[in-house]
Amino acid sequence: MKRLLTLSMVILLVFMTIGCGKKEQRFTAGTYEGAAPGIHGDDVVLEVTVDDTSIKEIQVIQNNETPGVSDAAFDRIPKAIIEGQTLAVDTVSGATYSSKAIIGAVTAALQAAGADIAALSAGKAESDADAVSSATKVMNADIVVVGAGGAGLAAAVSANQKGATVIVLEKMPQVGGNTIISGAAYNAVDPSRQKPAGIEDSIEKHYTQTYEGGDELGNPVLIHTMVENAYPTLQWLESLGMEFKGQIFTVLGGLWPRAHKPVKPLGTGYIETYMNYIKQHDGITLLTDTRAVDLYKEDGRVSVVKATGPDATIVAQGHKAVILATGGFGANIELRDTYNKIWPALTNIKTTNHPGATGDGLALAEKVGADLVGMEYIQLLPMGDPNTGSLSGNIELGVENRIFVNKDGKRFVDEGARRDVMTKALFDQEDAFMWVILDGHCYPTTDIKNNFNETMQELLDQGRAYKADNLEELADEIGVDADNLKASVAEFNKAVEAGGPDAFGRTLFADKIDQPPYYAGARKPTVHHTMGGIKINEKAQVIDKDGNVIPGLYAAGETTGGIHGSNRLGGNALVDINVFGKIAGENAAAESN
């Protein structure tokens, strides 16, 4: 009734406004097509149908946006435009580029329909959706999970498999977090895939590289838990329907070829796998647009989460436990600056993270006495898109077959080194800018896709990559000294023949860079991962400042600290997320009420 009354008032106000002399928006009736570039540069194409006085229908004709990430934008924005009869609609948080593309495409179509775009863009029409109810809704389950990224969904699914009912609260309009936009590499010792490729590996080697790669600052117990459960958790994902490719590769900063690549692009495979389980099983309630704002204890246990939803305050009771899986703080400039002790000022450095990675779970955990560890350890990559900071557009397919050169065309670092080592070396170059150089071994044809589901041809068309038949032409294309570039490639090729190490200490090699065509892609430093966070034990229980377990509270994923030390190995994030998410869910489900 309240909604009907509110809508009636809005309609009355509209008619009053018209009666006071405001001109009706008029169109030339028909169906019109409009286009605008999306996040990857490809056009979002929409078809808009209007009659003489109103926008009637919006249909999507072409959409190459990231699956999962852009879904909420395509669902909400056309509805908002039609309901409000306005272009002054809000973008969807986490899908800003896609949102702007949708609004831009509708604008182009309406221009063709003869609309007054200035009038349509002026002021936001009030609607019932803008009225936030002050009602309070109480919900009950065995477990409340805060965050619907990879760790939160892993926890929800594993808890449900153990018989628990679960409520998942997600502040963003869509699920997925950083997982869904990640490169998705998953490190695991896997003889079935590694041995046929001649790769010798062991769990102890994975442990040693993780521990030493973080300057021996990670918790050995947590690291052992992660590496020992990496492959069993991969098998668990496969049992849920997720598919991985057969080839193993070395991801940037991974130090060893043990990375698995999902069949689905980016991290969509992980999220789709969990969401498919949730849709097919009872007992998991998932709320988006619902921000957790407080935790409460009952009888000494954390058991209640207060959250603000789109039309009510939510009080979610977890009779067994609460699990925090809210991600890191890579997109929170204030927190980055507060804790950064290692890097130059990060204020103007872009990030690979989605906009919801603001560290909300840290404040929630501290309210109930949780300890935070390693907060100064913030990981940067040398692989950010110069314009957006994202990992998209990166032309590399693996570590072994490419080199980095600066604006002079010279190599400056071991391209198989730790991520922090490579990024610190990049900061020492002019404009902290580099080119990734590789050849036809990686892209024999331009329809080959990178690790972010973009074809080389798309990147060339968008001006995000360059191609030439020889190194002299490539040097001219990207504006570097041709002699320097040729010398850098020749030096690399000699090291490949010798099997390394080269002058930079590089030991990871595969093919020479000698097979036309040659390619280049520009990259800059970008904030990628925050290694610090909530202190946990091997059971994913949260630890307080006195070293004691906080009853009823668990945490998993990037919101936690103490696993990776000062530097995270490439390919270990998805392991951390899924292993500890699964552990948190299982152990929370085993709690007594």
Coordinates of C-alpha atoms in Angstrom, one line a residue:
M1 CA 0.0 0.0 0.0
K2 CA 2.9 2.4 0.9
R3 CA 4.5 1.8 -2.5
L4 CA 1.2 2.4 -4.3
L5 CA 0.6 5.6 -2.4
T6 CA 4.2 6.8 -3.1
L7 CA 3.8 6.0 -6.8
S8 CA 0.4 7.8 -6.9
M9 CA 2.0 10.9 -5.4
V10 CA 4.7 10.8 -8.0
I11 CA 2.2 10.5 -10.8
L12 CA 0.2 13.4 -9.3
L13 CA 3.3 15.6 -9.1
V14 CA 4.1 14.7 -12.8
F15 CA 0.7 15.9 -13.9
M16 CA 0.9 19.0 -11.7
T17 CA 4.3 19.8 -13.3
I18 CA 2.8 19.3 -16.8
G19 CA -0.2 21.5 -15.9
C20 CA 2.2 24.2 -14.8
G21 CA 3.5 24.6 -18.3
K22 CA 6.4 22.1 -18.6
K23 CA 6.6 20.8 -22.2
E24 CA 6.1 17.1 -22.7
Q25 CA 9.1 15.3 -24.2
R26 CA 8.3 14.4 -27.7
F27 CA 9.9 11.9 -30.1
T28 CA 9.5 10.8 -33.7
A29 CA 7.9 7.4 -33.1
G30 CA 9.9 4.4 -34.2
T31 CA 12.7 2.1 -33.3
Y32 CA 16.3 3.5 -33.3
E33 CA 19.7 2.0 -32.7
G34 CA 22.5 3.6 -30.6
A35 CA 26.0 2.6 -29.7
A36 CA 28.7 3.6 -27.2
P37 CA 32.1 2.1 -26.3
G38 CA 32.2 -0.2 -23.3
I39 CA 35.0 -1.1 -20.9
H40 CA 37.0 -3.1 -23.6
G41 CA 36.5 -0.5 -26.3
D42 CA 33.8 -2.6 -28.2
D43 CA 30.5 -0.9 -28.7
V44 CA 27.5 -1.7 -26.6
V45 CA 24.6 -1.5 -29.2
L46 CA 21.0 -1.0 -28.0
E47 CA 17.7 -0.6 -29.8
V48 CA 15.3 1.9 -28.4
T49 CA 11.6 2.1 -29.2
V50 CA 9.6 5.3 -28.7
D51 CA 6.2 6.6 -29.4
D52 CA 5.3 10.3 -29.7
T53 CA 5.6 11.0 -26.0
S54 CA 7.6 8.2 -24.2
I55 CA 10.4 5.7 -24.2
K56 CA 8.7 2.3 -24.5
E57 CA 11.4 -0.4 -24.8
I58 CA 15.2 -0.8 -24.7
Q59 CA 16.7 -4.0 -26.1
V60 CA 20.4 -5.1 -26.1
I61 CA 21.7 -5.9 -29.6
Q62 CA 25.4 -6.2 -28.9
N63 CA 27.1 -6.6 -25.6
N64 CA 30.8 -7.7 -25.2
E65 CA 31.1 -6.5 -21.6
T66 CA 32.5 -8.8 -18.8
P67 CA 29.9 -11.4 -17.9
G68 CA 28.7 -11.2 -14.3
V69 CA 30.3 -7.8 -13.7
S70 CA 28.0 -5.9 -16.1
D71 CA 24.8 -8.0 -15.6
A72 CA 23.3 -5.6 -13.0
A73 CA 23.9 -2.6 -15.2
F74 CA 22.1 -4.2 -18.2
D75 CA 19.2 -5.2 -15.9
R76 CA 18.8 -2.0 -14.0
I77 CA 19.7 1.0 -16.2
P78 CA 17.2 0.3 -19.1
K79 CA 14.4 -0.2 -16.5
A80 CA 15.4 3.0 -14.7
I81 CA 15.4 5.0 -18.0
I82 CA 12.0 3.7 -18.9
E83 CA 10.4 4.1 -15.5
G84 CA 11.8 7.6 -15.0
Q85 CA 11.6 8.7 -18.7
T86 CA 15.0 10.2 -18.1
L87 CA 18.7 9.8 -18.9
A88 CA 19.6 11.1 -15.5
V89 CA 19.9 7.7 -13.9
D90 CA 22.6 6.4 -11.6
T91 CA 25.4 4.2 -12.8
V92 CA 25.7 0.8 -11.2
S93 CA 28.5 0.5 -8.7
G94 CA 31.1 -2.0 -9.9
A95 CA 30.0 -1.6 -13.5
T96 CA 30.6 2.1 -14.1
Y97 CA 32.1 1.7 -17.7
S98 CA 29.2 -0.6 -18.8
S99 CA 26.7 1.7 -17.2
K100 CA 28.0 4.7 -19.1
A101 CA 28.0 2.7 -22.3
I102 CA 24.4 1.8 -21.8
I103 CA 23.4 5.4 -21.1
G104 CA 25.5 6.6 -24.0
A105 CA 23.9 4.1 -26.4
V106 CA 20.4 5.1 -25.3
T107 CA 21.3 8.8 -25.7
A108 CA 22.5 8.2 -29.3
A109 CA 19.3 6.4 -30.2
L110 CA 17.2 9.1 -28.7
Q111 CA 19.1 11.7 -30.5
A112 CA 18.2 9.9 -33.7
A113 CA 14.6 10.0 -32.5
G114 CA 14.7 13.8 -32.3
A115 CA 14.7 14.0 -28.5
D116 CA 15.7 17.0 -26.5
I117 CA 18.7 15.3 -24.8
A118 CA 19.4 18.3 -22.5
A119 CA 15.9 18.0 -21.1
L120 CA 16.1 14.3 -20.7
S121 CA 19.5 14.6 -18.9
A122 CA 18.5 17.4 -16.5
G123 CA 17.6 16.2 -13.1
K124 CA 16.8 12.7 -11.8
A125 CA 13.2 11.7 -11.8
E126 CA 12.0 10.6 -8.4
S127 CA 10.6 7.1 -8.2
D128 CA 9.4 4.7 -5.6
A129 CA 12.8 3.0 -5.8
D130 CA 14.3 6.1 -4.3
A131 CA 12.3 5.9 -1.1
V132 CA 14.3 3.8 1.4
S133 CA 12.1 2.2 4.0
S134 CA 12.9 2.5 7.7
A135 CA 11.5 -0.9 8.3
T136 CA 13.6 -3.6 10.0
K137 CA 13.7 -7.1 8.8
V138 CA 15.0 -9.9 11.1
M139 CA 16.4 -13.0 9.3
N140 CA 17.7 -16.2 10.8
A141 CA 20.1 -18.9 9.6
D142 CA 22.8 -21.1 11.0
I143 CA 25.5 -18.9 9.4
V144 CA 25.7 -15.4 8.1
V145 CA 28.4 -14.7 5.4
V146 CA 29.4 -11.1 4.7
G147 CA 30.6 -10.7 1.2
A148 CA 29.7 -12.6 -2.0
G149 CA 33.1 -12.8 -3.8
G150 CA 35.0 -16.0 -4.2
A151 CA 35.7 -16.6 -0.5
G152 CA 32.2 -15.8 0.7
L153 CA 30.5 -18.0 -1.9
A154 CA 33.0 -20.8 -1.2
A155 CA 32.1 -20.5 2.5
A156 CA 28.4 -20.5 1.8
V157 CA 28.5 -23.5 -0.4
S158 CA 30.8 -25.6 1.8
A159 CA 28.7 -24.8 4.9
N160 CA 25.5 -25.7 3.1
Q161 CA 27.1 -29.0 2.0
K162 CA 27.5 -29.7 5.7
G163 CA 23.9 -29.1 6.3
A164 CA 23.9 -25.5 7.4
T165 CA 21.4 -22.8 6.3
V166 CA 23.2 -19.6 5.2
I167 CA 22.4 -15.9 4.6
V168 CA 24.9 -14.1 2.4
L169 CA 25.0 -10.3 2.5
E170 CA 26.7 -8.4 -0.4
K171 CA 26.9 -4.6 -0.5
M172 CA 27.5 -4.4 -4.3
P173 CA 24.7 -4.8 -6.8
Q174 CA 26.2 -8.0 -8.1
V175 CA 28.2 -10.9 -6.7
G176 CA 31.8 -11.7 -7.7
G177 CA 34.0 -9.2 -6.0
N178 CA 37.6 -9.2 -7.2
T179 CA 37.4 -12.9 -8.1
I180 CA 35.1 -12.4 -11.1
I181 CA 37.5 -9.8 -12.7
S182 CA 40.7 -11.6 -11.8
G183 CA 43.1 -13.4 -14.2
A184 CA 41.9 -16.5 -12.4
A185 CA 45.2 -18.4 -12.2
Y186 CA 45.1 -21.1 -9.5
N187 CA 48.3 -22.6 -8.2
A188 CA 48.3 -26.2 -7.3
V189 CA 50.8 -29.1 -7.4
D190 CA 49.1 -31.4 -10.0
P191 CA 51.2 -34.3 -11.3
S192 CA 48.5 -35.3 -13.7
R193 CA 48.9 -32.0 -15.6
Q194 CA 52.5 -31.2 -14.7
K195 CA 54.4 -34.4 -15.4
P196 CA 53.3 -34.8 -19.1
A197 CA 54.8 -31.3 -19.6
G198 CA 58.0 -32.3 -17.9
I199 CA 57.4 -30.1 -14.8
E200 CA 58.8 -31.4 -11.5
D201 CA 57.0 -29.9 -8.5
S202 CA 56.1 -30.7 -4.9
I203 CA 53.9 -29.3 -2.1
E204 CA 57.1 -28.6 -0.2
K205 CA 58.4 -26.5 -3.1
H206 CA 55.1 -24.6 -3.3
Y207 CA 55.4 -24.0 0.5
T208 CA 59.0 -22.8 0.3
Q209 CA 58.4 -20.5 -2.6
T210 CA 55.4 -19.0 -0.9
Y211 CA 57.2 -18.6 2.4
E212 CA 60.4 -17.2 1.0
G213 CA 58.5 -15.2 -1.6
G214 CA 56.9 -13.3 1.2
D215 CA 60.3 -12.7 3.0
E216 CA 59.5 -15.4 5.5
L217 CA 56.8 -13.2 7.1
G218 CA 53.9 -15.4 6.4
N219 CA 52.5 -17.7 9.1
P220 CA 54.0 -21.2 8.3
V221 CA 50.9 -23.0 9.6
L222 CA 48.6 -21.0 7.3
I223 CA 50.9 -21.4 4.3
H224 CA 51.0 -25.2 4.9
T225 CA 47.2 -25.3 5.2
M226 CA 46.9 -23.4 1.9
V227 CA 49.4 -25.4 -0.2
E228 CA 48.3 -28.8 1.2
N229 CA 44.7 -28.1 0.4
A230 CA 45.2 -26.4 -3.0
Y231 CA 44.7 -29.5 -5.1
P232 CA 42.0 -31.1 -3.0
T233 CA 40.1 -27.8 -3.2
L234 CA 40.6 -27.7 -7.0
Q235 CA 39.1 -31.2 -7.2
W236 CA 36.2 -29.9 -5.0
L237 CA 35.6 -27.1 -7.5
E238 CA 35.6 -29.6 -10.3
S239 CA 33.1 -31.8 -8.4
L240 CA 30.8 -28.7 -8.4
G241 CA 31.1 -28.5 -12.2
M242 CA 34.0 -26.1 -12.7
E243 CA 36.4 -26.8 -15.6
F244 CA 40.1 -26.1 -15.9
K245 CA 42.2 -26.3 -19.0
G246 CA 44.8 -29.1 -19.3
Q247 CA 47.8 -26.9 -19.7
I248 CA 49.9 -25.6 -16.8
F249 CA 51.6 -22.2 -17.0
T250 CA 53.6 -19.7 -14.9
V251 CA 51.6 -16.7 -14.0
L252 CA 53.2 -13.3 -13.5
G253 CA 55.2 -13.4 -10.2
G254 CA 54.2 -17.1 -9.7
L255 CA 57.9 -18.3 -9.8
W256 CA 57.0 -21.8 -11.0
P257 CA 54.7 -23.4 -13.6
R258 CA 51.8 -24.7 -11.5
A259 CA 49.0 -22.2 -12.5
H260 CA 45.7 -23.7 -13.7
K261 CA 43.6 -21.7 -16.1
P262 CA 39.8 -22.0 -16.0
V263 CA 37.9 -22.7 -19.2
K264 CA 35.5 -19.8 -18.5
P265 CA 37.0 -16.3 -19.0
L266 CA 38.5 -14.3 -16.1
G267 CA 37.1 -15.5 -12.8
T268 CA 33.6 -16.0 -14.0
G269 CA 34.0 -19.8 -13.8
Y270 CA 34.5 -19.7 -10.0
I271 CA 31.5 -17.5 -9.4
E272 CA 29.2 -19.3 -11.9
T273 CA 30.1 -22.6 -10.3
Y274 CA 29.1 -21.4 -6.8
M275 CA 26.0 -19.6 -8.1
N276 CA 24.8 -22.7 -10.0
Y277 CA 25.1 -24.6 -6.7
I278 CA 23.1 -21.9 -4.8
K279 CA 20.4 -21.9 -7.5
Q280 CA 20.1 -25.7 -7.4
H281 CA 20.0 -26.2 -3.6
D282 CA 17.8 -24.9 -0.8
G283 CA 19.2 -23.2 2.3
I284 CA 21.2 -20.3 1.0
T285 CA 19.6 -16.8 0.9
L286 CA 21.7 -14.2 -1.0
L287 CA 21.0 -10.4 -0.7
T288 CA 22.8 -7.9 -2.9
D289 CA 22.8 -4.1 -2.3
T290 CA 23.0 -4.9 1.4
R291 CA 25.9 -3.4 3.3
A292 CA 26.9 -4.9 6.7
V293 CA 27.4 -2.0 9.1
D294 CA 27.9 -3.7 12.5
L295 CA 28.5 -7.0 14.3
Y296 CA 27.1 -7.9 17.7
K297 CA 27.8 -10.6 20.3
E298 CA 25.3 -12.6 22.2
D299 CA 26.4 -14.7 25.2
G300 CA 30.0 -14.0 24.3
R301 CA 29.7 -15.2 20.7
V302 CA 29.5 -13.1 17.5
S303 CA 26.1 -14.0 16.1
V304 CA 24.4 -10.9 14.7
V305 CA 25.1 -8.8 11.6
K306 CA 23.3 -5.5 11.1
A307 CA 23.1 -4.4 7.5
T308 CA 21.4 -1.7 5.4
G309 CA 19.4 -3.0 2.5
P310 CA 17.6 -1.1 -0.4
D311 CA 14.3 -1.1 1.4
A312 CA 14.9 -2.2 5.0
T313 CA 17.5 -2.5 7.8
I314 CA 18.5 -6.2 8.0
V315 CA 19.2 -7.9 11.3
A316 CA 20.7 -11.3 10.3
Q317 CA 21.1 -13.8 13.1
G318 CA 23.7 -16.5 12.6
H319 CA 22.9 -19.1 15.2
K320 CA 26.2 -20.9 14.7
A321 CA 28.6 -18.4 13.3
V322 CA 29.4 -15.3 11.2
I323 CA 32.0 -15.4 8.4
L324 CA 33.7 -12.2 7.1
A325 CA 34.7 -12.4 3.4
T326 CA 34.7 -8.8 2.5
G327 CA 37.9 -8.6 0.4
G328 CA 40.8 -6.3 0.7
F329 CA 41.2 -2.5 0.6
G330 CA 43.0 -2.0 -2.7
A331 CA 40.3 0.5 -3.9
N332 CA 40.4 2.5 -0.6
I333 CA 42.9 5.3 -1.2
E334 CA 42.6 6.5 2.4
L335 CA 43.4 3.1 3.9
R336 CA 46.2 2.6 1.4
D337 CA 47.8 5.8 2.4
T338 CA 47.3 5.1 6.1
Y339 CA 49.1 1.8 6.0
N340 CA 51.6 2.2 3.2
K341 CA 55.2 2.1 4.4
I342 CA 56.9 0.5 1.4
W343 CA 55.9 2.3 -1.8
P344 CA 56.0 5.8 -3.1
A345 CA 52.7 7.7 -2.4
L346 CA 49.8 5.6 -3.8
T347 CA 47.3 8.4 -4.0
N348 CA 47.5 8.7 -7.8
I349 CA 48.1 5.0 -8.5
K350 CA 45.2 3.2 -10.1
T351 CA 44.0 -0.3 -9.1
T352 CA 43.0 -3.6 -10.6
N353 CA 40.4 -3.9 -7.9
H354 CA 36.6 -3.5 -8.2
P355 CA 35.3 -0.4 -6.5
G356 CA 33.8 -2.4 -3.6
A357 CA 37.3 -3.4 -2.3
T358 CA 37.3 -0.9 0.4
G359 CA 38.2 -2.9 3.5
D360 CA 34.8 -2.8 5.2
G361 CA 35.4 -6.1 7.0
L362 CA 38.5 -4.7 8.8
A363 CA 36.5 -2.2 10.8
L364 CA 33.7 -4.7 11.5
A365 CA 36.2 -7.2 12.9
E366 CA 38.0 -4.6 15.0
K367 CA 34.7 -3.6 16.7
V368 CA 34.6 -7.1 18.2
G369 CA 38.3 -7.1 19.2
A370 CA 39.9 -8.8 16.2
D371 CA 43.6 -8.3 15.6
L372 CA 44.9 -7.0 12.3
V373 CA 48.3 -8.2 10.9
G374 CA 50.6 -7.1 8.0
M375 CA 48.6 -4.1 7.0
E376 CA 51.6 -2.3 5.5
Y377 CA 52.1 -5.1 2.9
I378 CA 50.3 -3.8 -0.2
Q379 CA 51.1 -5.5 -3.5
L380 CA 51.5 -3.6 -6.7
L381 CA 51.9 -5.2 -10.2
P382 CA 53.8 -3.8 -13.1
M383 CA 51.0 -4.9 -15.4
G384 CA 48.3 -2.2 -15.1
D385 CA 46.5 -0.6 -18.1
P386 CA 48.0 2.9 -18.4
N387 CA 44.5 4.4 -18.5
T388 CA 42.4 2.3 -16.2
G389 CA 44.9 0.4 -14.0
S390 CA 43.0 -2.8 -14.8
L391 CA 44.7 -6.0 -15.9
S392 CA 42.7 -6.1 -19.1
G393 CA 44.6 -5.5 -22.3
N394 CA 47.7 -7.4 -21.0
I395 CA 49.1 -9.2 -24.0
E396 CA 51.2 -11.7 -22.1
L397 CA 50.0 -15.4 -22.0
G398 CA 52.7 -16.6 -19.6
V399 CA 56.0 -15.6 -18.1
E400 CA 58.5 -17.6 -20.2
N401 CA 57.9 -16.0 -23.7
R402 CA 58.0 -12.2 -23.2
I403 CA 60.3 -9.4 -22.0
F404 CA 59.8 -5.9 -20.6
V405 CA 61.5 -2.9 -22.1
N406 CA 61.5 0.8 -21.0
K407 CA 60.9 3.8 -23.2
D408 CA 64.5 3.5 -24.4
G409 CA 63.9 -0.1 -25.6
K410 CA 66.1 -1.6 -22.9
R411 CA 65.4 -4.4 -20.5
F412 CA 65.6 -3.5 -16.8
V413 CA 64.6 -6.5 -14.7
D414 CA 64.2 -10.3 -14.4
E415 CA 60.7 -10.7 -15.9
G416 CA 60.2 -13.9 -13.9
A417 CA 61.0 -12.3 -10.6
R418 CA 58.7 -11.5 -7.6
R419 CA 56.0 -9.0 -8.3
D420 CA 57.4 -6.5 -5.9
V421 CA 60.9 -6.8 -7.4
M422 CA 59.5 -6.1 -10.9
T423 CA 57.3 -3.2 -9.8
K424 CA 60.1 -1.5 -7.9
A425 CA 62.3 -1.8 -11.0
L426 CA 59.5 -0.3 -13.1
F427 CA 59.2 2.7 -10.8
D428 CA 62.9 3.5 -11.6
Q429 CA 62.1 3.8 -15.3
E430 CA 61.0 6.9 -17.1
D431 CA 57.4 7.6 -16.3
A432 CA 57.2 4.2 -14.6
F433 CA 56.2 2.9 -18.0
M434 CA 57.1 -0.2 -20.0
W435 CA 56.3 -2.2 -23.0
V436 CA 55.7 -6.0 -23.0
I437 CA 57.4 -7.5 -26.0
L438 CA 56.5 -10.9 -27.5
D439 CA 56.1 -12.6 -30.9
G440 CA 54.2 -15.1 -33.0
H441 CA 55.0 -18.0 -30.6
C442 CA 52.3 -16.5 -28.4
Y443 CA 50.0 -15.1 -31.1
P444 CA 50.4 -17.0 -34.4
T445 CA 47.1 -15.5 -35.4
T446 CA 45.3 -12.4 -34.0
D447 CA 42.2 -14.3 -33.0
I448 CA 44.1 -15.8 -30.0
K449 CA 42.8 -14.5 -26.7
N450 CA 44.8 -13.2 -23.8
N451 CA 44.1 -14.2 -20.2
F452 CA 41.3 -11.7 -20.0
N453 CA 39.2 -13.0 -22.9
E454 CA 40.3 -10.4 -25.4
T455 CA 41.6 -11.3 -28.8
M456 CA 44.8 -9.7 -30.0
Q457 CA 42.8 -8.3 -33.0
E458 CA 40.5 -6.5 -30.5
L459 CA 43.5 -5.0 -28.7
L460 CA 45.1 -3.9 -32.0
D461 CA 41.8 -2.3 -33.1
Q462 CA 41.5 -0.4 -29.8
G463 CA 45.1 0.8 -29.9
R464 CA 46.0 -1.1 -26.8
A465 CA 48.5 -3.3 -28.6
Y466 CA 50.9 -2.9 -31.6
K467 CA 52.0 -5.3 -34.3
A468 CA 54.8 -5.4 -36.8
D469 CA 56.6 -7.8 -39.1
N470 CA 60.0 -7.0 -37.7
L471 CA 61.6 -5.4 -34.7
E472 CA 62.6 -2.2 -36.5
E473 CA 59.0 -1.6 -37.5
L474 CA 57.7 -2.4 -34.0
A475 CA 60.2 0.0 -32.5
D476 CA 58.9 2.7 -34.9
E477 CA 55.3 1.9 -33.9
I478 CA 55.9 2.3 -30.2
G479 CA 58.5 5.0 -30.3
V480 CA 61.6 3.3 -28.9
D481 CA 65.2 3.1 -30.2
A482 CA 65.3 0.3 -32.7
D483 CA 68.9 -0.7 -32.0
N484 CA 68.2 -1.0 -28.3
L485 CA 65.1 -3.1 -28.8
K486 CA 67.0 -5.4 -31.2
A487 CA 69.8 -5.7 -28.7
S488 CA 67.4 -6.5 -25.9
V489 CA 65.7 -9.3 -27.9
A490 CA 69.1 -10.7 -29.0
E491 CA 70.3 -10.8 -25.4
F492 CA 67.2 -12.6 -24.4
N493 CA 67.5 -15.1 -27.2
K494 CA 71.1 -15.9 -26.3
A495 CA 69.9 -16.7 -22.7
V496 CA 67.2 -19.0 -24.1
E497 CA 69.8 -20.9 -26.1
A498 CA 72.0 -21.2 -23.0
G499 CA 69.2 -22.1 -20.7
G500 CA 69.9 -19.1 -18.5
P501 CA 70.4 -17.4 -16.2
D502 CA 70.9 -14.1 -18.0
A503 CA 72.4 -10.9 -16.8
F504 CA 69.3 -10.1 -14.8
G505 CA 69.3 -13.5 -13.1
R506 CA 66.3 -14.7 -15.1
T507 CA 65.8 -18.5 -15.2
L508 CA 62.3 -19.0 -16.7
F509 CA 62.6 -19.4 -20.5
A510 CA 60.7 -21.2 -23.3
D511 CA 61.0 -19.9 -26.9
K512 CA 63.1 -17.2 -28.5
I513 CA 61.5 -14.0 -29.6
D514 CA 62.2 -14.6 -33.2
Q515 CA 59.0 -15.6 -34.9
P516 CA 57.1 -12.8 -36.7
P517 CA 54.8 -11.0 -36.2
Y518 CA 56.1 -9.1 -33.2
Y519 CA 53.8 -7.4 -30.6
A520 CA 54.0 -4.8 -27.9
G521 CA 51.6 -3.6 -25.2
A522 CA 52.0 -0.7 -22.7
R523 CA 51.9 -1.2 -18.9
K524 CA 52.3 0.8 -15.7
P525 CA 52.3 0.0 -12.0
T526 CA 48.9 -0.7 -10.4
V527 CA 47.7 -1.6 -6.9
H528 CA 46.6 -5.2 -6.9
H529 CA 46.4 -7.0 -3.6
T530 CA 46.5 -6.2 0.1
M531 CA 48.3 -9.0 2.0
G532 CA 47.4 -7.6 5.5
G533 CA 44.1 -8.1 7.3
I534 CA 42.2 -9.9 9.9
K535 CA 44.3 -12.5 11.9
I536 CA 43.0 -16.0 11.6
N537 CA 44.2 -19.5 12.5
E538 CA 44.3 -22.6 10.3
K539 CA 40.6 -23.2 11.0
A540 CA 39.8 -19.7 9.7
Q541 CA 38.7 -18.6 13.2
V542 CA 39.3 -14.9 13.9
I543 CA 42.0 -14.2 16.6
D544 CA 41.7 -11.3 19.0
K545 CA 44.5 -9.0 20.2
D546 CA 45.4 -11.3 23.1
G547 CA 45.8 -14.3 20.8
N548 CA 42.5 -15.9 21.6
V549 CA 39.8 -17.2 19.3
I550 CA 36.8 -14.9 19.0
P551 CA 33.9 -17.4 19.4
G552 CA 31.5 -17.5 16.5
L553 CA 33.6 -15.4 14.1
Y554 CA 35.4 -16.7 11.0
A555 CA 37.1 -14.9 8.1
A556 CA 38.5 -15.9 4.7
G557 CA 40.0 -14.4 1.6
E558 CA 41.7 -11.1 1.1
T559 CA 40.1 -9.6 4.2
T560 CA 42.5 -11.8 6.2
G561 CA 46.2 -11.3 6.8
G562 CA 49.3 -13.4 7.7
I563 CA 49.3 -15.9 4.9
H564 CA 51.4 -14.2 2.1
G565 CA 53.8 -12.1 4.2
S566 CA 55.2 -9.1 2.4
N567 CA 54.6 -10.3 -1.2
R568 CA 52.0 -12.7 -2.6
L569 CA 53.0 -15.2 -5.3
G570 CA 51.0 -14.8 -8.5
G571 CA 48.4 -17.6 -8.6
N572 CA 48.1 -17.9 -4.9
A573 CA 45.1 -15.5 -4.4
L574 CA 42.5 -17.9 -5.9
V575 CA 44.0 -20.7 -3.8
D576 CA 43.8 -18.6 -0.6
I577 CA 40.2 -17.5 -1.4
N578 CA 38.8 -21.0 -2.2
V579 CA 40.8 -23.0 0.4
F580 CA 40.1 -20.8 3.4
G581 CA 36.5 -20.0 2.2
K582 CA 35.8 -23.8 2.1
I583 CA 37.5 -24.3 5.5
A584 CA 35.6 -21.4 7.1
G585 CA 32.3 -22.8 5.8
E586 CA 32.9 -26.3 7.0
N587 CA 34.1 -25.3 10.4
A588 CA 31.4 -22.8 11.0
A589 CA 28.8 -25.4 10.1
A590 CA 30.3 -27.7 12.7
E591 CA 29.8 -25.1 15.5
S592 CA 27.1 -25.9 18.1
N593 CA 24.3 -23.5 18.4

